[in-house]
Short mmCIF file of C-alpha atoms and ligand atoms in Angstrom, two decimals:
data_model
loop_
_atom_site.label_atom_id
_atom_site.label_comp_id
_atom_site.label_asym_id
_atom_site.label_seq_id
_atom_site.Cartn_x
_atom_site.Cartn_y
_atom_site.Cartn_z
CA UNK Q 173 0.00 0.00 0.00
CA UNK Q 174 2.69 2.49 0.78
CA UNK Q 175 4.57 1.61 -2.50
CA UNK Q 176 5.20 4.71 -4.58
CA UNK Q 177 3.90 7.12 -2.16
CA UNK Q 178 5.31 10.39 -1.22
CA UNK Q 179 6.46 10.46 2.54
CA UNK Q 180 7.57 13.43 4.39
CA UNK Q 181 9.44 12.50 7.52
CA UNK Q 182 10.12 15.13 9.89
CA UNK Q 183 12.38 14.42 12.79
CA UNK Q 184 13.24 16.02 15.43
CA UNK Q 185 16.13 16.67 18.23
CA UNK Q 186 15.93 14.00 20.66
CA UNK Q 187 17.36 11.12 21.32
CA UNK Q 188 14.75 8.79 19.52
CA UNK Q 189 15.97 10.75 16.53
CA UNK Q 190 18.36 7.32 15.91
CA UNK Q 191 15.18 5.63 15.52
CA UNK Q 192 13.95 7.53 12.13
CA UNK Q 193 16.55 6.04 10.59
CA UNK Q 194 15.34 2.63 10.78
CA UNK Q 195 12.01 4.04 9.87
CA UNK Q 196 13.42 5.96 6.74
CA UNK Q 197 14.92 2.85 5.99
CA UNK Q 198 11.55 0.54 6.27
CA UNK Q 199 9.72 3.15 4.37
CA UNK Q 200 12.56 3.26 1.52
CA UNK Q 201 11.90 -0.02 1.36
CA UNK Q 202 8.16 -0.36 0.96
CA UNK Q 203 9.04 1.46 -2.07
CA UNK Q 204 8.23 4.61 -0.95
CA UNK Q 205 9.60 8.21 -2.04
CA UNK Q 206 11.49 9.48 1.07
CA UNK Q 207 11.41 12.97 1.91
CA UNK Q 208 13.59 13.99 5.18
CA UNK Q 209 13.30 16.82 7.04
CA UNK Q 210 15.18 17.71 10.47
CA UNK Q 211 14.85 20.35 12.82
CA UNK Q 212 18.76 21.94 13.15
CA UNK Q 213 18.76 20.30 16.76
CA UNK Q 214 17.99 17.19 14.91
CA UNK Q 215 20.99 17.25 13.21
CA UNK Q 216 22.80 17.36 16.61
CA UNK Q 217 21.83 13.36 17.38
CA UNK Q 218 22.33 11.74 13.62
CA UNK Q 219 24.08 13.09 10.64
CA UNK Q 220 22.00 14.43 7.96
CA UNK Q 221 23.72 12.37 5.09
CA UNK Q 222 22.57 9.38 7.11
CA UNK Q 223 19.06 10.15 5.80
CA UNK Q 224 20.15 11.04 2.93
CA UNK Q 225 21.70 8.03 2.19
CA UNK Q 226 18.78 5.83 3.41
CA UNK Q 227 15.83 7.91 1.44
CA UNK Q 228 18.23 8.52 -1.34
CA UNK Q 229 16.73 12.14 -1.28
CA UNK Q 230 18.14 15.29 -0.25
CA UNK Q 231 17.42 16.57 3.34
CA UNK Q 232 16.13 19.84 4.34
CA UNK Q 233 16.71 21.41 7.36
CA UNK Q 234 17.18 25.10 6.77
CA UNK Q 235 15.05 27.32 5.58
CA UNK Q 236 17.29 29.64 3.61
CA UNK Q 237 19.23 27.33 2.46
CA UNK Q 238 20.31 27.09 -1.29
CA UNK Q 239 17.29 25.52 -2.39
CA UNK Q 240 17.54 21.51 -3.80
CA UNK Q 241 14.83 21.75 -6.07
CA UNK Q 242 13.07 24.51 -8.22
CA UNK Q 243 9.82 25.36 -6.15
CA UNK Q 244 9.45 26.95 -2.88
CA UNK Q 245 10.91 24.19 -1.30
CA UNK Q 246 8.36 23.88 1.78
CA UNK Q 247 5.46 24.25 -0.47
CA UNK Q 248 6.86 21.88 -2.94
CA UNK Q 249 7.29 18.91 -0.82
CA UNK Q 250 3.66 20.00 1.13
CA UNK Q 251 2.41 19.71 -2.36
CA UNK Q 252 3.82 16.24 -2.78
CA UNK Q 253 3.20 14.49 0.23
CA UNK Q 254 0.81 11.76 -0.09
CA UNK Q 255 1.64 11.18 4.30
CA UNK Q 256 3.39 12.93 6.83
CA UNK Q 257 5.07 11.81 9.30
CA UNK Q 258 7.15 13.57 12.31
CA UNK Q 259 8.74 11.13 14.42
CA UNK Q 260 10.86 11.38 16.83
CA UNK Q 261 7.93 14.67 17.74
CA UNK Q 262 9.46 16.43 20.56
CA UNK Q 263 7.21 18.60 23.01
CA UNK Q 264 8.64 21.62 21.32
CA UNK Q 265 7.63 20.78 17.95
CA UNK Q 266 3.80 19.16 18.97
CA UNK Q 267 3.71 23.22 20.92
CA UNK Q 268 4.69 24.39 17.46
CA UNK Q 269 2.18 22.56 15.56
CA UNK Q 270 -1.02 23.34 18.11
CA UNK Q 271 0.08 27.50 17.87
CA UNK Q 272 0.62 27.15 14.45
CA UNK Q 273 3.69 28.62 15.10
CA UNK Q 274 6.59 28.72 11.66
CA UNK Q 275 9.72 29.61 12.61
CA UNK Q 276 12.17 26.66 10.54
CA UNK Q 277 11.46 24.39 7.66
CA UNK Q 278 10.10 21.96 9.54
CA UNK Q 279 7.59 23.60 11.33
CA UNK Q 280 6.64 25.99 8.60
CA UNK Q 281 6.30 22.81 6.17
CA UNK Q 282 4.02 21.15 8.65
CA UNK Q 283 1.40 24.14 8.08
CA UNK Q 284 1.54 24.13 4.55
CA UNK Q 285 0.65 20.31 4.37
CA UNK Q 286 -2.49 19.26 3.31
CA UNK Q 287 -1.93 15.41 3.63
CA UNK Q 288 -2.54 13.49 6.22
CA UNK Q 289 -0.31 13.90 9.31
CA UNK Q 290 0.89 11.18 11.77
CA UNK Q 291 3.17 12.54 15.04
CA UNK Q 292 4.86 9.88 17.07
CA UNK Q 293 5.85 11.52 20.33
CA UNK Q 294 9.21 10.80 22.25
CA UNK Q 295 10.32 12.61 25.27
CA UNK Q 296 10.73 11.81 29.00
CA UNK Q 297 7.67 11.14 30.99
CA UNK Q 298 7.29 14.12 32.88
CA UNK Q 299 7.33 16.25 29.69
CA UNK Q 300 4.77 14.03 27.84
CA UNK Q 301 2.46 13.97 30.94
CA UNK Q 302 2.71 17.78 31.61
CA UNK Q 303 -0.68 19.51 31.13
CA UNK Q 304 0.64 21.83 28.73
CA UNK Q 305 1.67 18.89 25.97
CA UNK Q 306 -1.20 17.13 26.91
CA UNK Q 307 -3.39 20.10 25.99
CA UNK Q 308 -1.45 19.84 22.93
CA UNK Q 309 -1.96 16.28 21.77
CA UNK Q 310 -5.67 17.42 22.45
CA UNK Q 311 -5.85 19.60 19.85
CA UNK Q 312 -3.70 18.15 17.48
CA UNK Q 313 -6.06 14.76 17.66
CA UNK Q 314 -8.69 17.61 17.11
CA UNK Q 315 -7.38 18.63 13.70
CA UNK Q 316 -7.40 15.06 12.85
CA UNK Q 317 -3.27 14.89 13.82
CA UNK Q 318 -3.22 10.78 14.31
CA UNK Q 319 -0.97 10.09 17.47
CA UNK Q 320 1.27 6.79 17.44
CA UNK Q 321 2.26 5.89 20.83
CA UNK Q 322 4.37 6.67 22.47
CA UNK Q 323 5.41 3.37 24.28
CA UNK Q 324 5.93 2.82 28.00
CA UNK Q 325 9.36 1.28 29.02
CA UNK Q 326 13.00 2.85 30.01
CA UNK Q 327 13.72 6.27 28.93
CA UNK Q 328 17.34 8.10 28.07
CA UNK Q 329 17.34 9.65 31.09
CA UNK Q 330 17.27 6.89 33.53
CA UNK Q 331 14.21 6.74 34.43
CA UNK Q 332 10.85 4.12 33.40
CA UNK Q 333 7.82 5.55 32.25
CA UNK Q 334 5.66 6.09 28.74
CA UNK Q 335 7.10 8.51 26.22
CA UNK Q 336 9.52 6.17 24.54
CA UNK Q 337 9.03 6.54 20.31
CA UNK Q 338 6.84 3.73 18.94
CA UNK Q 339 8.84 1.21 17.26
CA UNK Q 340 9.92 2.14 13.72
CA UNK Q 341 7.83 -1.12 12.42
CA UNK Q 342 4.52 0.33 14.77
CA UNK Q 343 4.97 3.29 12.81
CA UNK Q 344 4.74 1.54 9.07
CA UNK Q 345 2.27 -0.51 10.28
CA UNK Q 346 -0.09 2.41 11.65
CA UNK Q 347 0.60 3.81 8.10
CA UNK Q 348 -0.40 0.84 6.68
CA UNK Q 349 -3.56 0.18 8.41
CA UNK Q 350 -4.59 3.87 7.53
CA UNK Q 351 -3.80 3.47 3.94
CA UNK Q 352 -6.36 -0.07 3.83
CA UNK Q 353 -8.51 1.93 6.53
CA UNK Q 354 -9.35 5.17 3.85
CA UNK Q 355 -11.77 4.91 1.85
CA UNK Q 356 -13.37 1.92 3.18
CA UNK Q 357 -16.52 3.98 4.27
CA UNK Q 358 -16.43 6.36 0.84
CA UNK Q 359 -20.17 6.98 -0.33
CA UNK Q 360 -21.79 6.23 2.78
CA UNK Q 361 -23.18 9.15 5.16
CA UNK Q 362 -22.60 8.63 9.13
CA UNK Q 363 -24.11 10.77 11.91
CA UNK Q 364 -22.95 10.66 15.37
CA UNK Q 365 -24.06 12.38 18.05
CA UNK Q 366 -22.01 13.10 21.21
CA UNK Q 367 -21.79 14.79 24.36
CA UNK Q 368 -23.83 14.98 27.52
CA UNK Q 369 -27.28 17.31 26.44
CA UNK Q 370 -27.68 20.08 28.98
CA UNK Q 371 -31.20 21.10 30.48
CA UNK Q 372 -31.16 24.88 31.41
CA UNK Q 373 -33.01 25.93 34.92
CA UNK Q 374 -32.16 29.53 34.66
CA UNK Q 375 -29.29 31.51 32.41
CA UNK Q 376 -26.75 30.37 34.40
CA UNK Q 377 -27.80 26.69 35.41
CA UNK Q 378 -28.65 23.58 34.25
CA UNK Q 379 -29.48 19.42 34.80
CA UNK Q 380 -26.53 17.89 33.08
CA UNK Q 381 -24.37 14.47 32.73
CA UNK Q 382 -20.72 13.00 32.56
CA UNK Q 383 -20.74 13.03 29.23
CA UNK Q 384 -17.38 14.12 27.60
CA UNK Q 385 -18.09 13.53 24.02
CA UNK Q 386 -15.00 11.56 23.74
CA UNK Q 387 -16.16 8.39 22.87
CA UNK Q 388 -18.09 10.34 20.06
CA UNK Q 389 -15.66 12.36 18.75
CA UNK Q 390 -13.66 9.26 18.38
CA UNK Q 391 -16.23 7.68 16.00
CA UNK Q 392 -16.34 10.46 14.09
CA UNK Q 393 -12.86 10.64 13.65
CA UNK Q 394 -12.44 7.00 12.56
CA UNK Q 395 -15.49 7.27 9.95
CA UNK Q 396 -14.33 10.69 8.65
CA UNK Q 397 -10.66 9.09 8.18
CA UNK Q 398 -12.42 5.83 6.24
CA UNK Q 399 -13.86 8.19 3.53
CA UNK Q 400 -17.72 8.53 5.17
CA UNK Q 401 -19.52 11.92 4.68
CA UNK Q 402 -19.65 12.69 8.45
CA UNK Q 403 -22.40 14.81 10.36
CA UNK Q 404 -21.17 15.16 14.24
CA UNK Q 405 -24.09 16.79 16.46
CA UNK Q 406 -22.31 17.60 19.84
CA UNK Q 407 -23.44 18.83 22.90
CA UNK Q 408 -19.74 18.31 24.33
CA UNK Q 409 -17.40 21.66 24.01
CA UNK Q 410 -14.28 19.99 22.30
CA UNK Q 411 -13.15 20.33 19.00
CA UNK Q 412 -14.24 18.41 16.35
CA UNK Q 413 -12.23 16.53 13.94
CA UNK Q 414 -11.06 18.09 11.36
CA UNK Q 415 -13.22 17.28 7.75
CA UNK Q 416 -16.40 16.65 9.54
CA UNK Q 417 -19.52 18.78 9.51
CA UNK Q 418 -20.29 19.60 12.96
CA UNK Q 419 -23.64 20.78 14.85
CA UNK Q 420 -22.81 21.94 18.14
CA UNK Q 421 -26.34 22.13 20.47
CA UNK Q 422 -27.11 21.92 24.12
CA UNK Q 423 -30.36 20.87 25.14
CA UNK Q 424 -31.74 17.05 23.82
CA UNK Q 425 -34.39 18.71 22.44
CA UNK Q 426 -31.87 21.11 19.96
CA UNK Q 427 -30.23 17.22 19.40
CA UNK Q 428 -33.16 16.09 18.03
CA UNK Q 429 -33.35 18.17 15.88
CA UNK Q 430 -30.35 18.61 14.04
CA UNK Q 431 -30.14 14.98 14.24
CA UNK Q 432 -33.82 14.63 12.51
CA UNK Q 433 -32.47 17.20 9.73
CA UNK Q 434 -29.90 14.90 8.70
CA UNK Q 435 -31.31 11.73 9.34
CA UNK Q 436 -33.04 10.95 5.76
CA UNK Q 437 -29.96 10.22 3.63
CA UNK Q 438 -27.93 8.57 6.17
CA UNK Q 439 -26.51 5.14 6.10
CA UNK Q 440 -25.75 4.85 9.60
CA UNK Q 441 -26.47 6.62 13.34
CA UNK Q 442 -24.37 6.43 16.23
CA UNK Q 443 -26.01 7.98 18.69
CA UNK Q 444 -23.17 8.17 21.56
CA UNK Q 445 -24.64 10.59 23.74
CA UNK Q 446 -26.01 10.95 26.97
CA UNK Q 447 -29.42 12.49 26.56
CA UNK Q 448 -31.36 14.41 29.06
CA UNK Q 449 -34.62 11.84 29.72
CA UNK Q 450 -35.92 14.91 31.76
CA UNK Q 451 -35.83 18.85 31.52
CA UNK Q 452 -37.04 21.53 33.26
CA UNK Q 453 -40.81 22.23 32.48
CA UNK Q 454 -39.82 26.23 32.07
CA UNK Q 455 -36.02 27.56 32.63
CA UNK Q 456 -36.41 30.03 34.53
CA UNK Q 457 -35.34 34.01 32.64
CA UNK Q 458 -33.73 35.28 35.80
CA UNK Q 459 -31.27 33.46 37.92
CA UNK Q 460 -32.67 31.70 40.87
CA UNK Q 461 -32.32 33.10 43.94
CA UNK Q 462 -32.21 31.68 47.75
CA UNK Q 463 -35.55 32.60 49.34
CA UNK Q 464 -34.41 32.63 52.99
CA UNK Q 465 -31.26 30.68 53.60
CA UNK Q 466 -33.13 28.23 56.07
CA UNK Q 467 -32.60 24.66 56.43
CA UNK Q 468 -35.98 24.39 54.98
CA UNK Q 469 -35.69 26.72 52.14
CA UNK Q 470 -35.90 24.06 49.31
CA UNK Q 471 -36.69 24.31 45.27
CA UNK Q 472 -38.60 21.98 43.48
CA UNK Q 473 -38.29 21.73 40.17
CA UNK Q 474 -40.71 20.37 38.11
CA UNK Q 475 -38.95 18.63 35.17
CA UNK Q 476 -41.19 16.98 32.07
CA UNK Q 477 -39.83 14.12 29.62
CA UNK Q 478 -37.83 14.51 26.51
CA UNK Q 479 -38.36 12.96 23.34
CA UNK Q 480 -36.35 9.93 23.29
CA UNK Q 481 -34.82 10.34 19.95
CA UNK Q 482 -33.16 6.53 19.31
CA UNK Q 483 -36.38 5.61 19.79
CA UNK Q 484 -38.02 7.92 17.49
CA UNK Q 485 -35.03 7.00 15.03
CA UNK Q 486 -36.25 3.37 15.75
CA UNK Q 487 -39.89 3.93 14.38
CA UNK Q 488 -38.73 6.19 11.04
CA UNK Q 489 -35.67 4.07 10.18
CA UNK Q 490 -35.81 2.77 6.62
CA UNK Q 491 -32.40 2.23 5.02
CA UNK Q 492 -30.84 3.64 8.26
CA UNK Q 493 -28.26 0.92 10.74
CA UNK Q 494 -29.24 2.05 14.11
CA UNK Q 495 -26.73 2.10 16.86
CA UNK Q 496 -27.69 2.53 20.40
CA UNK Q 497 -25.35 2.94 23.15
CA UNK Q 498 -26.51 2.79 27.14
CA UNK Q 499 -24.87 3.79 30.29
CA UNK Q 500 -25.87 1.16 32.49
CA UNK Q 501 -24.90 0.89 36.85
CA UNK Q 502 -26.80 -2.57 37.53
CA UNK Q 503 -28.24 -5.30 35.51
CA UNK Q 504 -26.69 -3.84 32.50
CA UNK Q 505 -27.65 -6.95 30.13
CA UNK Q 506 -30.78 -7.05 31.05
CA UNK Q 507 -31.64 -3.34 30.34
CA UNK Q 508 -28.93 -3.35 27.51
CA UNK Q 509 -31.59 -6.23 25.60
CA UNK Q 510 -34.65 -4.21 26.66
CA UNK Q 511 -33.53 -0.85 24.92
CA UNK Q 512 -32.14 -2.77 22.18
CA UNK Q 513 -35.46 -3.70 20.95
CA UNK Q 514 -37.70 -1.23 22.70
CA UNK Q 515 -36.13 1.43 20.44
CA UNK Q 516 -35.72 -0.83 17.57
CA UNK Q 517 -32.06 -0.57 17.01
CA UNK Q 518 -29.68 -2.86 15.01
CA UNK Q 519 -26.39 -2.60 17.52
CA UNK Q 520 -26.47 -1.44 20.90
CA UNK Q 521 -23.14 -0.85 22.79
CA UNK Q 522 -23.69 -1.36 26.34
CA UNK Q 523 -21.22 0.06 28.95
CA UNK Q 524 -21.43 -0.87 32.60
CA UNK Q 525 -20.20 2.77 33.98
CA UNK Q 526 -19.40 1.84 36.84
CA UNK Q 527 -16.39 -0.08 35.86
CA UNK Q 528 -12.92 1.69 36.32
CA UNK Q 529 -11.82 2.89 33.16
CA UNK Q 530 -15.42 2.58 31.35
CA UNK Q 531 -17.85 5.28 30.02
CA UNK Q 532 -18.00 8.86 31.19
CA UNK Q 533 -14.88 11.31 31.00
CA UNK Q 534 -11.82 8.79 30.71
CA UNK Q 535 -10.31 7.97 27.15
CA UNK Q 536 -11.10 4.00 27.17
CA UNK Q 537 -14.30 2.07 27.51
CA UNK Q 538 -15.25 -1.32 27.99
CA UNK Q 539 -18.29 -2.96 26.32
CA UNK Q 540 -20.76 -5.46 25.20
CA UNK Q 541 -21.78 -5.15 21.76
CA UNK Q 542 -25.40 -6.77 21.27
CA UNK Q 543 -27.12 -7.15 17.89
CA UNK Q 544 -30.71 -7.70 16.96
CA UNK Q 545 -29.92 -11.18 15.63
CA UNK Q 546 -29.05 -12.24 19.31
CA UNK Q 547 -25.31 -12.24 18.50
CA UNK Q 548 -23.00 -10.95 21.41
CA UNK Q 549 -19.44 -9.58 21.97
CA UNK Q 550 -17.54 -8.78 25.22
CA UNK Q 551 -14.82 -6.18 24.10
CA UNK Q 552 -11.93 -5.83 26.74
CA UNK Q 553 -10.44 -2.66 28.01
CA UNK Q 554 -9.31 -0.27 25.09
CA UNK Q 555 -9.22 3.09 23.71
CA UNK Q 556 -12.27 5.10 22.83
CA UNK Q 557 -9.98 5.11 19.39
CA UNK Q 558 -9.85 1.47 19.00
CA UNK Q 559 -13.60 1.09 20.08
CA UNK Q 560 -14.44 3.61 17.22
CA UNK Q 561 -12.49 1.37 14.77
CA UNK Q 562 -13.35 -2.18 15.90
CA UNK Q 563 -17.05 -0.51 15.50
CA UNK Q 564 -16.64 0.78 12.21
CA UNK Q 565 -15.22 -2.25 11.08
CA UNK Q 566 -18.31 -4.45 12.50
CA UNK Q 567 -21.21 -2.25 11.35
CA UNK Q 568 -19.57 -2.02 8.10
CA UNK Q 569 -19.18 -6.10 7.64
CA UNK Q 570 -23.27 -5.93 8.53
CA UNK Q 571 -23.86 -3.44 5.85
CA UNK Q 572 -22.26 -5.34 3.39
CA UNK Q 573 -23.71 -8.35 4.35
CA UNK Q 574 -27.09 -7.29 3.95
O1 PMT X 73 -18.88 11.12 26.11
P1 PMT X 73 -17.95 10.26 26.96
O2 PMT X 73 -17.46 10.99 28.18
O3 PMT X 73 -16.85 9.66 26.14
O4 PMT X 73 -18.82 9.05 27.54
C1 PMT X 73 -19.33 8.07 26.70
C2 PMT X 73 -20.71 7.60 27.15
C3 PMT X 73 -20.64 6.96 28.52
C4 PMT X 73 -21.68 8.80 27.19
C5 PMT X 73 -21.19 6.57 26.07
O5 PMT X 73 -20.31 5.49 26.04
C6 PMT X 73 -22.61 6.09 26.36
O6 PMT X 73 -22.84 5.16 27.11
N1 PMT X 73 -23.62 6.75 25.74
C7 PMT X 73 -25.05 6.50 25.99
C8 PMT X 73 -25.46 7.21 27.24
C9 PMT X 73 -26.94 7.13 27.50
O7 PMT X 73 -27.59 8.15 27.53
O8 PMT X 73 -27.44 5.95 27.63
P2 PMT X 73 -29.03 5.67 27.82
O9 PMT X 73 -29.08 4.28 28.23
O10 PMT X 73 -29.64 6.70 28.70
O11 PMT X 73 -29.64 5.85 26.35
C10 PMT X 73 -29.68 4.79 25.41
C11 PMT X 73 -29.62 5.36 24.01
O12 PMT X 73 -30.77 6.17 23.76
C12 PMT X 73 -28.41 6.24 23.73
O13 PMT X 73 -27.98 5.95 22.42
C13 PMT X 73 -28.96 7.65 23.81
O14 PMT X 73 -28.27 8.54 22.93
C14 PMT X 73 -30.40 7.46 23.36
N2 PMT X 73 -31.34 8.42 23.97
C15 PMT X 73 -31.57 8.41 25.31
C16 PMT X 73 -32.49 9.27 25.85
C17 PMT X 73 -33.18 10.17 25.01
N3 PMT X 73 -34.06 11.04 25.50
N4 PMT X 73 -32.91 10.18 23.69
C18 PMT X 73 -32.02 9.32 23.15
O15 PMT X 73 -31.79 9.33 21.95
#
């Protein structure tokens, strides 16, 4: 798959920079056109005519440099790039890429590409756990940047944690997958909805949930990156991934209907999130206010149902795969089975939230995945990200067996 393509490989100063050599190497030979480019600090760790010898391609590193070929080099190779791929990415480059910031060919290349871009992080633990990088990786993932690793095991500096570079043959292999991945979904319409709906009681209050939108935003991501036309209606407040159209609402009753706007010429609906069952029966214009400040001084709110929408997705569907998911604390089959055919759906995904490292907030899940045939699947631990994919993968073997 990667034969004949046009890889960029950025890499970086740190000591994982030894690393993209093997992975210039493998790429080379998958019969791939290597394009190297190092930071300058980069070019402190390994020689640049290493690279040069392995891709058989120049290597750029500065931006003034007497240019190799005719065109403005950056934008040349942008132009050409079929995959991108920065690996070792230090901290300071990943900062680079979420400001947008341009200051040497590398960096300035990376915002001229269009292609699609893989990072594979390497730096000591500390650094890759710090809030600020982590806030980066966020919204790189939210541009559609794919992430590969990095690994847990013994670092440069001594000590044992995760940050280590994936393995050069990870890397191919993520590549790899992608390449079979895209396209896989092309002419088929998804919507996925995400996020926790919020029910307002006055301007600045409301009756809410857990929900993050990650696992959402996750299955959007995966079907955008197989080729699907992809609708995302969120009620969470992260970014979206890049390519997709994207609804943003708060209330379940806003969800319903951007959801019923685009629900005629879809293929498939995901409907990840956590809807309201009850709101408010009027939000109230003016902030609530505390009567007396007495023990007894209590509000009741009066709250009235809200459409169900699965369920109202249930009784329209035509063409339409249904997928369910349910938040369940206590006899989670048994309710799973119940919604799965009270609200006529063709998958439900059923996750037992009170498990550590399941449903609300964190970035794995662990599920049952039940089908209207009576077929069943226990998936272990894993990434929201690998959910999505394992997902995609089974709705679209049921869609083509149909
Ligand atoms: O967003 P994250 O932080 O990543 O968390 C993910 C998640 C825990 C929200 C997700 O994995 C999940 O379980 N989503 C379903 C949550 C839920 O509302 O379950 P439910 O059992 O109440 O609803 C069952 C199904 O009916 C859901 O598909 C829901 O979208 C839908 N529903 C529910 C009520 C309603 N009024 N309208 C609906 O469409």
């Amino acid at each position: 798959m990667l034969a004949g393509k046009h890889v960029v490989c950025g890499v970086c100063g740190g000591i994982a920079a030894y690393k993209a050599a093997a992975l210039v190497s493998a790429l080379a030979r998958k019969g791939c056109h290597v394009h190297v480019v190092m930071t300058r600090a980069a070019t402190e760790f390994v020689a640049p005519l290493t690279f040069r010898s392995l891709s058989g391609n120049p290597v750029c590193i500065e931006m003034f440099a007497e240019p190799k070929i005719w065109k403005v080099e950056h934008v040349g190779l942008a132009e050409q790039a079929d995959l991108t791929v920065v690996a070792p990415a230090t901290a300071n480059v990943l900062a680079k890429m979420a400001t947008g910031l341009a200051d040497d060919f590398l960096s300035t290349l990376l915002l001229a590409v269009r292609c699609p871009v893989f990072v594979a992080p390497a730096m000591n633990e500390a650094m890759f756990c710090h809030e600020a990088t982590q806030h980066n990786l966020e919204v790189l993932r939210g541009r559609g940047v794919r992430i590969i690793g990095p690994a847990a095991g013994m670092q440069a500096c001594g000590t044992s944690g995760v940050g280590r570079m994936s393995e050069p043959g990870e890397i191919v292999a993520a590549l790899e997958v992608f390449l079979t991945q895209q396209g896989r979904w092309r002419g088929r319409k998804v919507l996925v909805t995400a996020g926790g709906t919020r029910e307002p009681l006055d301007p600045v209050r409301y009756i809410g949930n857990a929900g993050s939108g990650k696992m959402g935003h996750a299955l959007a991501e995966v079907f955008q990156e197989s080729g699907a036309e992809v609708v995302l209606v969120t009620a969470a407040e992260r970014e979206a991934p890049g390519g997709v159209k994207c609804v943003r609402v708060t209330t379940a009753e806003q969800m319903r209907s951007a959801v019923l706007a685009d629900f005629a010429d879809a293929d498939v609906v995901v409907k990840t999130a956590a809807v309201a069952d009850y709101r408010p029966v009027q939000a109230a214009e003016q902030k609530i206010k505390k009567t007396g400040g007495q023990e007894d001084d209590r509000l009741r709110v009066e709250l009235v149902p809200n459409p169900d929408i699965l369920a109202e997705l249930g009784r329209m569907k035509e063409k339409q795969f249904l997928v369910g998911f349910a938040a369940e604390t206590h006899d989670v089959l048994a309710h799973a089975e119940e919604k799965l055919r009270r609200k006529n759906v063709d998958m439900l995904v059923v996750n037992d939230v009170t498990q550590e490292g399941a449903g609300f907030g964190v970035d794995t899940n662990i599920v049952t995945v039940l089908c209207r045939d009576g077929s069943r699947e226990d998936w272990p631990l894993m990434s929201k990200k690998e959910l999505a994919e394992r997902l995609a993968e089974v709705v679209l073997e049921r869609l083509q067996s149909d």
